[in-house]
Tab-separated table of C-alpha atoms and ligand atoms in Angstrom:
chain	number	residue	atom	x	y	z
A	1	UNK	CA	-32.569	195.533	39.901
A	2	UNK	CA	-32.390	196.918	36.462
A	3	UNK	CA	-29.428	199.532	35.898
A	4	UNK	CA	-29.710	201.934	32.994
A	5	UNK	CA	-26.447	203.274	32.442
A	6	UNK	CA	-25.407	205.933	29.509
A	7	UNK	CA	-21.964	205.108	28.629
A	8	UNK	CA	-19.858	207.981	27.233
A	9	UNK	CA	-16.900	206.085	25.658
A	10	UNK	CA	-15.384	209.487	24.734
A	11	UNK	CA	-11.745	209.883	22.811
A	12	UNK	CA	-8.703	208.580	23.193
A	13	UNK	CA	-8.104	205.615	25.540
A	14	UNK	CA	-11.697	206.555	26.590
A	15	UNK	CA	-13.439	203.776	24.615
A	16	UNK	CA	-10.981	200.918	25.832
A	17	UNK	CA	-11.522	201.567	29.367
A	18	UNK	CA	-14.987	202.046	28.998
A	19	UNK	CA	-15.481	198.528	27.603
A	20	UNK	CA	-13.274	196.747	30.228
A	21	UNK	CA	-15.089	198.644	33.164
A	22	UNK	CA	-18.321	197.284	30.952
A	23	UNK	CA	-16.737	193.661	31.351
A	24	UNK	CA	-16.973	194.028	34.978
A	25	UNK	CA	-19.827	195.600	35.434
A	26	UNK	CA	-21.679	192.797	33.354
A	27	UNK	CA	-19.775	190.014	35.290
A	28	UNK	CA	-21.011	191.945	38.562
A	29	UNK	CA	-25.035	191.472	36.819
A	30	UNK	CA	-23.978	187.989	36.770
A	31	UNK	CA	-22.848	187.097	40.118
A	32	UNK	CA	-25.340	189.424	41.599
A	33	UNK	CA	-28.910	188.923	39.524
A	34	UNK	CA	-28.655	192.826	37.788
A	35	UNK	CA	-29.664	193.421	34.348
A	36	UNK	CA	-27.155	196.539	32.930
A	37	UNK	CA	-29.009	198.291	30.107
A	38	UNK	CA	-26.760	200.281	28.255
A	39	UNK	CA	-26.806	203.280	25.695
A	40	UNK	CA	-24.084	205.089	24.407
A	41	UNK	CA	-24.080	208.748	23.838
A	42	UNK	CA	-21.093	210.935	21.948
A	43	UNK	CA	-19.739	213.444	23.501
A	44	UNK	CA	-16.267	215.514	23.381
A	45	UNK	CA	-13.871	215.080	20.277
A	46	UNK	CA	-15.843	211.787	19.012
A	47	UNK	CA	-19.083	213.992	18.718
A	48	UNK	CA	-17.364	217.150	17.247
A	49	UNK	CA	-16.276	214.786	14.360
A	50	UNK	CA	-20.075	213.568	14.158
A	51	UNK	CA	-22.240	216.561	14.868
A	52	UNK	CA	-20.252	219.556	15.135
A	53	UNK	CA	-20.741	220.047	18.766
A	54	UNK	CA	-19.123	218.295	21.432
A	55	UNK	CA	-22.407	217.602	23.471
A	56	UNK	CA	-25.797	217.418	21.509
A	57	UNK	CA	-29.445	218.260	23.279
A	58	UNK	CA	-30.189	214.721	22.493
A	59	UNK	CA	-27.303	213.440	24.398
A	60	UNK	CA	-28.580	215.421	27.500
A	61	UNK	CA	-31.774	214.107	27.294
A	62	UNK	CA	-30.653	210.437	26.799
A	63	UNK	CA	-27.849	210.728	30.356
A	64	UNK	CA	-30.999	212.591	32.235
A	65	UNK	CA	-33.193	209.466	30.951
A	66	UNK	CA	-30.445	207.234	32.869
A	67	UNK	CA	-29.693	206.640	36.499
A	68	UNK	CA	-26.391	207.291	35.735
A	69	UNK	CA	-23.332	207.679	33.594
A	70	UNK	CA	-20.494	206.303	33.528
A	71	UNK	CA	-17.644	207.821	31.402
A	72	UNK	CA	-14.147	207.596	29.698
A	73	UNK	CA	-12.334	210.512	28.981
A	74	UNK	CA	-12.209	213.037	26.020
A	75	UNK	CA	-10.373	215.384	24.662
A	76	UNK	CA	-7.389	215.095	22.265
A	77	UNK	CA	-3.683	216.520	21.928
A	78	UNK	CA	-4.144	220.915	22.299
A	79	UNK	CA	-0.895	220.939	20.331
A	80	UNK	CA	-1.788	218.615	17.309
A	81	UNK	CA	-5.882	218.126	17.424
A	82	UNK	CA	-7.874	219.831	14.852
A	83	UNK	CA	-10.464	219.976	17.778
A	84	UNK	CA	-8.354	222.543	19.249
A	85	UNK	CA	-8.708	225.034	16.186
A	86	UNK	CA	-12.393	225.362	16.869
A	87	UNK	CA	-13.731	227.848	18.975
A	88	UNK	CA	-13.452	227.435	22.694
A	89	UNK	CA	-17.553	227.103	23.288
A	90	UNK	CA	-17.051	223.968	20.327
A	91	UNK	CA	-13.815	222.032	21.842
A	92	UNK	CA	-14.077	218.588	23.248
A	93	UNK	CA	-13.838	219.992	27.097
A	94	UNK	CA	-17.260	222.215	26.652
A	95	UNK	CA	-18.987	219.285	26.483
A	96	UNK	CA	-17.913	218.421	29.738
A	97	UNK	CA	-18.527	221.796	31.008
A	98	UNK	CA	-22.219	221.576	29.458
A	99	UNK	CA	-22.769	217.996	30.991
A	100	UNK	CA	-21.788	219.220	34.114
A	101	UNK	CA	-23.995	222.139	34.288
A	102	UNK	CA	-27.046	220.458	32.261
A	103	UNK	CA	-27.259	217.310	34.615
A	104	UNK	CA	-26.282	220.104	37.701
A	105	UNK	CA	-23.309	217.985	38.996
A	106	UNK	CA	-22.360	219.644	41.420
A	107	UNK	CA	-20.427	217.380	43.548
A	108	UNK	CA	-17.305	216.382	42.488
A	109	UNK	CA	-15.678	213.281	44.631
A	110	UNK	CA	-12.262	212.582	44.106
A	111	UNK	CA	-10.977	209.762	46.163
A	112	UNK	CA	-6.853	209.463	46.382
A	113	UNK	CA	-5.234	206.791	48.187
A	114	UNK	CA	-2.064	205.153	48.146
A	115	UNK	CA	-2.636	201.289	47.299
A	116	UNK	CA	-0.205	199.369	49.826
A	117	UNK	CA	1.099	197.356	47.018
A	118	UNK	CA	1.906	200.789	44.890
A	119	UNK	CA	3.632	202.692	47.720
A	120	UNK	CA	6.684	202.258	45.285
A	121	UNK	CA	5.267	204.666	43.157
A	122	UNK	CA	4.815	207.194	45.419
A	123	UNK	CA	7.199	209.677	44.404
A	124	UNK	CA	7.288	210.928	48.157
A	125	UNK	CA	10.115	210.360	50.530
A	126	UNK	CA	9.573	206.720	52.554
A	127	UNK	CA	9.227	208.805	55.571
A	128	UNK	CA	6.377	210.744	54.171
A	129	UNK	CA	4.520	207.625	52.576
A	130	UNK	CA	5.129	205.040	55.533
A	131	UNK	CA	1.994	206.568	57.466
A	132	UNK	CA	0.390	206.334	54.613
A	133	UNK	CA	-2.906	208.206	53.052
A	134	UNK	CA	-6.470	208.058	51.980
A	135	UNK	CA	-8.479	211.363	51.507
A	136	UNK	CA	-11.315	212.609	49.535
A	137	UNK	CA	-11.252	216.042	47.715
A	138	UNK	CA	-15.179	217.189	47.682
A	139	UNK	CA	-14.708	219.725	44.681
A	140	UNK	CA	-17.781	222.221	43.895
A	141	UNK	CA	-18.187	221.297	40.417
A	142	UNK	CA	-20.777	223.637	38.628
A	143	UNK	CA	-19.572	227.211	39.716
A	144	UNK	CA	-16.670	229.669	40.646
A	145	UNK	CA	-14.209	230.567	38.083
A	146	UNK	CA	-15.235	227.887	35.622
A	147	UNK	CA	-19.018	228.979	35.068
A	148	UNK	CA	-18.448	233.170	35.709
A	149	UNK	CA	-18.894	235.719	33.226
A	150	UNK	CA	-15.930	236.225	30.450
A	151	UNK	CA	-14.663	238.191	28.070
A	152	UNK	CA	-11.950	239.191	25.866
A	153	UNK	CA	-11.702	242.872	25.010
A	154	UNK	CA	-9.833	245.108	23.440
A	155	UNK	CA	-9.497	248.517	24.697
A	156	UNK	CA	-7.079	251.675	23.649
A	157	UNK	CA	-5.589	249.196	21.290
A	158	UNK	CA	-4.681	246.290	24.165
A	159	UNK	CA	-6.160	243.436	25.056
A	160	UNK	CA	-7.703	242.616	28.100
A	161	UNK	CA	-9.133	239.171	29.330
A	162	UNK	CA	-11.257	238.382	32.311
A	163	UNK	CA	-12.741	235.869	33.823
A	164	UNK	CA	-14.845	236.060	37.148
A	165	UNK	CA	-15.357	234.187	40.296
A	166	UNK	CA	-18.533	234.029	41.670
A	167	UNK	CA	-20.412	232.014	44.740
A	168	UNK	CA	-23.775	232.372	46.688
A	169	UNK	CA	-24.197	231.146	50.029
A	170	UNK	CA	-26.864	228.373	48.334
A	171	UNK	CA	-24.020	226.991	46.151
A	172	UNK	CA	-21.244	226.737	48.912
A	173	UNK	CA	-23.744	225.385	51.512
A	174	UNK	CA	-25.114	222.623	49.289
A	175	UNK	CA	-21.454	221.412	48.788
A	176	UNK	CA	-20.634	221.929	52.225
A	177	UNK	CA	-23.466	219.757	53.332
A	178	UNK	CA	-22.492	216.700	50.888
A	179	UNK	CA	-18.314	217.024	52.586
A	180	UNK	CA	-19.565	217.156	56.139
A	181	UNK	CA	-21.950	214.132	55.141
A	182	UNK	CA	-19.387	212.068	53.600
A	183	UNK	CA	-16.797	212.831	56.576
A	184	UNK	CA	-19.377	211.142	58.872
A	185	UNK	CA	-19.365	207.900	56.782
A	186	UNK	CA	-14.909	208.424	56.950
A	187	UNK	CA	-12.762	209.916	59.789
A	188	UNK	CA	-15.168	212.608	60.532
A	189	UNK	CA	-12.790	215.153	59.083
A	190	UNK	CA	-13.386	218.409	57.126
A	191	UNK	CA	-10.269	220.317	56.094
A	192	UNK	CA	-12.014	223.137	53.752
A	193	UNK	CA	-9.611	225.105	51.188
A	194	UNK	CA	-10.088	228.917	50.462
A	195	UNK	CA	-8.008	231.889	50.116
A	196	UNK	CA	-9.831	234.171	52.577
A	197	UNK	CA	-6.783	236.066	52.797
A	198	UNK	CA	-7.623	237.930	49.328
A	199	UNK	CA	-10.558	236.695	48.036
A	200	UNK	CA	-14.159	238.022	48.852
A	201	UNK	CA	-15.836	234.538	47.375
A	202	UNK	CA	-13.163	233.185	49.998
A	203	UNK	CA	-14.500	235.005	53.088
A	204	UNK	CA	-18.274	234.066	52.331
A	205	UNK	CA	-17.110	230.116	51.617
A	206	UNK	CA	-15.607	230.025	55.081
A	207	UNK	CA	-18.445	231.642	56.679
A	208	UNK	CA	-21.017	229.519	55.273
A	209	UNK	CA	-18.588	226.406	55.882
A	210	UNK	CA	-18.987	227.261	59.561
A	211	UNK	CA	-22.499	227.771	59.583
A	212	UNK	CA	-22.858	224.117	58.099
A	213	UNK	CA	-20.770	222.921	60.586
A	214	UNK	CA	-22.892	223.465	63.484
A	215	UNK	CA	-25.150	220.503	62.572
A	216	UNK	CA	-22.196	218.917	62.188
A	217	UNK	CA	-20.824	218.514	66.245
A	218	UNK	CA	-19.016	215.268	65.392
A	219	UNK	CA	-17.014	216.292	62.579
A	220	UNK	CA	-13.691	218.544	63.123
A	221	UNK	CA	-13.749	221.415	60.906
A	222	UNK	CA	-10.222	223.084	59.858
A	223	UNK	CA	-9.843	225.979	57.230
A	224	UNK	CA	-6.607	225.995	55.191
A	225	UNK	CA	-5.449	228.318	52.691
A	226	UNK	CA	-4.852	226.526	49.269
A	227	UNK	CA	-1.639	227.589	49.081
A	228	UNK	CA	-0.764	226.251	52.296
A	229	UNK	CA	-2.814	222.793	51.081
A	230	UNK	CA	-0.917	222.597	48.038
A	231	UNK	CA	2.463	222.522	50.494
A	232	UNK	CA	0.844	220.003	52.792
A	233	UNK	CA	-0.523	217.868	50.385
A	234	UNK	CA	3.251	216.865	49.925
A	235	UNK	CA	4.664	217.360	53.333
A	236	UNK	CA	2.067	215.041	55.301
A	237	UNK	CA	-0.847	213.479	52.991
A	238	UNK	CA	-1.998	211.287	55.756
A	239	UNK	CA	-3.451	214.567	58.275
A	240	UNK	CA	-6.542	214.815	55.148
A	241	UNK	CA	-9.430	213.068	55.389
A	242	UNK	CA	-12.217	215.410	53.207
A	243	UNK	CA	-10.829	218.627	51.618
A	244	UNK	CA	-13.914	220.539	50.747
A	245	UNK	CA	-12.589	223.234	48.087
A	246	UNK	CA	-14.013	225.591	45.290
A	247	UNK	CA	-14.053	224.422	41.568
A	248	UNK	CA	-10.749	225.880	40.634
A	249	UNK	CA	-8.690	224.797	43.576
A	250	UNK	CA	-10.374	221.374	43.859
A	251	UNK	CA	-9.277	220.815	39.898
A	252	UNK	CA	-5.715	221.790	40.701
A	253	UNK	CA	-5.331	220.019	44.403
A	254	UNK	CA	-7.394	216.779	42.830
A	255	UNK	CA	-4.388	216.529	40.028
A	256	UNK	CA	-1.605	217.069	43.063
A	257	UNK	CA	-3.504	214.708	44.969
A	258	UNK	CA	-3.599	211.875	42.474
A	259	UNK	CA	0.109	212.489	41.467
A	260	UNK	CA	1.198	211.632	45.536
A	261	UNK	CA	-0.364	208.681	45.158
A	262	UNK	CA	1.949	207.525	42.535
A	263	UNK	CA	-0.655	206.186	39.921
A	264	UNK	CA	-3.120	208.676	38.403
A	265	UNK	CA	-4.379	205.415	36.263
A	266	UNK	CA	-6.046	204.243	39.539
A	267	UNK	CA	-8.252	207.077	40.772
A	268	UNK	CA	-11.836	207.746	40.002
A	269	UNK	CA	-14.602	210.022	40.890
A	270	UNK	CA	-17.955	210.996	41.114
A	271	UNK	CA	-19.891	213.867	40.113
A	272	UNK	CA	-23.289	214.244	41.623
A	273	UNK	CA	-26.318	216.121	41.674
A	274	UNK	CA	-29.137	216.564	44.819
A	275	UNK	CA	-31.000	212.967	43.735
A	276	UNK	CA	-29.085	209.700	43.273
A	277	UNK	CA	-27.970	210.009	39.482
A	278	UNK	CA	-24.240	210.896	39.417
A	279	UNK	CA	-21.793	210.320	36.253
A	280	UNK	CA	-18.053	208.648	36.647
A	281	UNK	CA	-15.200	208.863	34.977
A	282	UNK	CA	-11.559	208.317	35.483
A	283	UNK	CA	-9.467	211.322	37.355
A	284	UNK	CA	-7.272	211.122	34.261
A	285	UNK	CA	-7.026	212.302	30.899
A	286	UNK	CA	-7.920	210.729	27.034
A	287	UNK	CA	-3.941	210.125	27.007
A	288	UNK	CA	-4.196	210.027	23.144
A	289	UNK	CA	-0.230	209.302	22.829
A	290	UNK	CA	-1.397	205.677	23.974
A	291	UNK	CA	-4.841	205.731	22.537
A	292	UNK	CA	-5.505	202.356	20.627
A	293	UNK	CA	-2.361	200.412	21.691
A	294	UNK	CA	-4.218	198.123	24.522
A	295	UNK	CA	-1.631	199.579	27.076
A	296	UNK	CA	-3.979	201.868	28.648
A	297	UNK	CA	-4.833	201.339	32.698
A	298	UNK	CA	-8.694	200.327	33.238
A	299	UNK	CA	-8.731	200.531	36.587
A	300	UNK	CA	-9.509	204.232	37.553
A	301	UNK	CA	-12.190	203.479	35.366
A	302	UNK	CA	-13.754	200.435	36.927
A	303	UNK	CA	-13.556	202.279	40.355
A	304	UNK	CA	-15.265	204.943	39.227
A	305	UNK	CA	-18.067	201.913	38.137
A	306	UNK	CA	-17.939	200.969	41.609
A	307	UNK	CA	-18.330	204.448	42.661
A	308	UNK	CA	-21.502	204.266	40.759
A	309	UNK	CA	-22.341	201.336	42.492
A	310	UNK	CA	-22.341	202.590	45.827
A	311	UNK	CA	-23.592	206.109	45.375
A	312	UNK	CA	-26.113	206.323	42.600
A	313	UNK	CA	-27.543	202.373	43.104
A	314	UNK	CA	-26.897	202.060	47.020
A	315	UNK	CA	-25.388	198.261	45.965
A	316	UNK	CA	-22.875	198.300	48.145
A	317	UNK	CA	-21.906	194.765	48.267
A	318	UNK	CA	-21.483	194.987	44.763
A	319	UNK	CA	-19.364	197.772	44.922
A	320	UNK	CA	-16.815	196.118	47.492
A	321	UNK	CA	-17.042	193.578	44.972
A	322	UNK	CA	-15.142	195.825	42.473
A	323	UNK	CA	-12.672	197.093	44.859
A	324	UNK	CA	-11.278	194.062	46.874
A	325	UNK	CA	-11.024	192.487	42.692
A	326	UNK	CA	-8.902	195.237	42.389
A	327	UNK	CA	-6.906	194.865	45.327
A	328	UNK	CA	-6.530	191.258	44.868
A	329	UNK	CA	-5.342	191.653	41.091
A	330	UNK	CA	-2.658	194.136	42.446
A	331	UNK	CA	-1.888	191.897	45.257
A	332	UNK	CA	-1.141	188.781	42.429
A	333	UNK	CA	1.313	191.389	41.498
A	334	UNK	CA	-0.319	192.005	37.646
A	335	UNK	CA	0.091	195.455	36.853
A	336	UNK	CA	-0.591	197.720	33.223
A	337	UNK	CA	2.702	199.537	31.953
A	338	UNK	CA	2.008	202.621	33.957
A	339	UNK	CA	2.413	200.709	37.536
A	340	UNK	CA	4.477	198.418	36.319
A	341	UNK	CA	7.553	197.525	38.677
A	342	UNK	CA	10.262	195.034	39.121
A	343	UNK	CA	8.875	191.344	39.721
A	344	UNK	CA	5.518	192.168	39.042
A	345	UNK	CA	3.563	190.802	35.726
A	346	UNK	CA	2.891	193.178	32.936
A	347	UNK	CA	-0.642	192.959	31.027
A	348	UNK	CA	-2.500	195.183	28.996
A	349	UNK	CA	-5.938	196.635	29.366
A	350	UNK	CA	-8.440	194.175	27.940
A	351	UNK	CA	-6.085	191.287	30.256
A	352	UNK	CA	-6.192	193.599	32.966
A	353	UNK	CA	-10.433	193.883	32.347
A	354	UNK	CA	-10.719	190.206	32.258
A	355	UNK	CA	-8.622	189.447	35.346
A	356	UNK	CA	-11.163	191.703	37.419
A	357	UNK	CA	-13.806	190.236	35.832
A	358	UNK	CA	-12.815	186.519	36.991
A	359	UNK	CA	-12.435	187.833	40.758
A	360	UNK	CA	-15.904	189.337	40.834
A	361	UNK	CA	-17.443	187.095	43.956
B	401	IPM	C1	-11.067	217.531	35.152
B	401	IPM	C2	-10.298	218.346	34.290
B	401	IPM	C3	-11.210	219.279	33.294
B	401	IPM	C4	-11.671	220.234	34.476
B	401	IPM	C5	-11.591	220.125	31.919
B	401	IPM	C6	-10.766	218.612	30.954
B	401	IPM	C7	-12.212	220.670	31.372
B	401	IPM	O1	-9.246	218.958	34.003
B	401	IPM	O2	-12.174	217.010	35.355
B	401	IPM	O3	-10.051	217.911	36.327
B	401	IPM	O4	-11.071	221.549	34.429
B	401	IPM	O5	-12.668	219.956	35.257
B	402	MG	MG1	-8.277	218.555	35.839
C-alpha cells in the first residue's frame, strides 16, 4: 500500500520527534511491504520565520491532498520568543487552529493509559493507581469557545473582552456519534462531561448526547459535571472509558488525564474528520527548553503514528506492531530522561527511535 503522509516537524523538539516516528514508519513499510511517500510542510513558528504567517494556503492544500498528517509540535516560549509579540492571529498556535478548522478535524482522540512499567511515575497514591486506568478523551475540536466570536473593546474608558461558546446540535451529534462508536470498540461506556447546571450550550449537549445514546443501547452512558470530572480523574481514574466533551473542557481535562499517567511524553492523539483523513500529534507541546539536545521522548509521536496506521489506513496489524515495540522497549528498561527511574537504561531521542524501529516485527 502507498501511504501519502504530510509531515509537520514544527518547532522546538518537533523536528527531532517526527524524525524518530518516520524512522519507525520506514521500518513498518519495510517489514510489511508498504511505501511511505512523505512531504514536509511548515506550520507554527517555522512557517512564521519563512512566510510571516503560521500556515500558508499552499501548506493547507498539501495537507488536504495527503491521506494523513503527522505532526510534531508547534510554538515557542511565550515569554521570550518574538513570535508572541505578533498579533494573536499570526502566532504559532493560530496555525494549528486553522488547520483543525480547514480540514474539519472535529474529533480529537486523546488516550490516557497507565503503562505497568511506568506505574512508579504516576503521581497518584498507590491505592488509586494500583487499579490502573485506560481512558480515551473524545474532545470536540472545531467549535465552542475556540472558534466563537471574540472581541476586546473599550466602553467608557473600561476595557472589556468577550469570547462566545456556541454549539449547534449537528456539531454535538457528530462528535457524540464518534464517542459512542469508539466506546463500542472499548469498554462500552461513555461519560459525557458538561456544565449543564450553568451553561445553555451544556444543556443542549446533554440532550443531544441522550438522543444519540438511543442508538447505542449496548453502551452505558452517564453525565458528569466538568468540575466533578476534574476531581474524579485524580480520585478514581479507573472508572472512565470514553470521556466525551466539548473543546475547552477537553483541552483542560486531557492535560490532567495525561499528568496522572505520569508521563506526558507517552501520550498520542488523533484529530479526525468524517473521512479517513486525520492529523496525528503527540499530546505534549514543543518543549523549547530541551530542543536540539537529543533528550526528548519520541514515544508519544511514535504512538501517534500508530494511531495513524490504525485510523487512516486500517493497518491494525502494523499499528499493533508499533504499540508492541513500545511496550517491549519499556519492558527491556530503556527510558528517555522524562520517564527515567533507578535501574533503567537512559537513552536519547535518536537511540529510542532506533530501539523502537529494531523491534518492529
Ligand atoms: C492542545 C493545545 C492547543 C489547544 C493550543 C496549542 C492552541 O493546548 O492541543 O491541547 O488549546 O487546543
Ligand atoms: Mg491543550
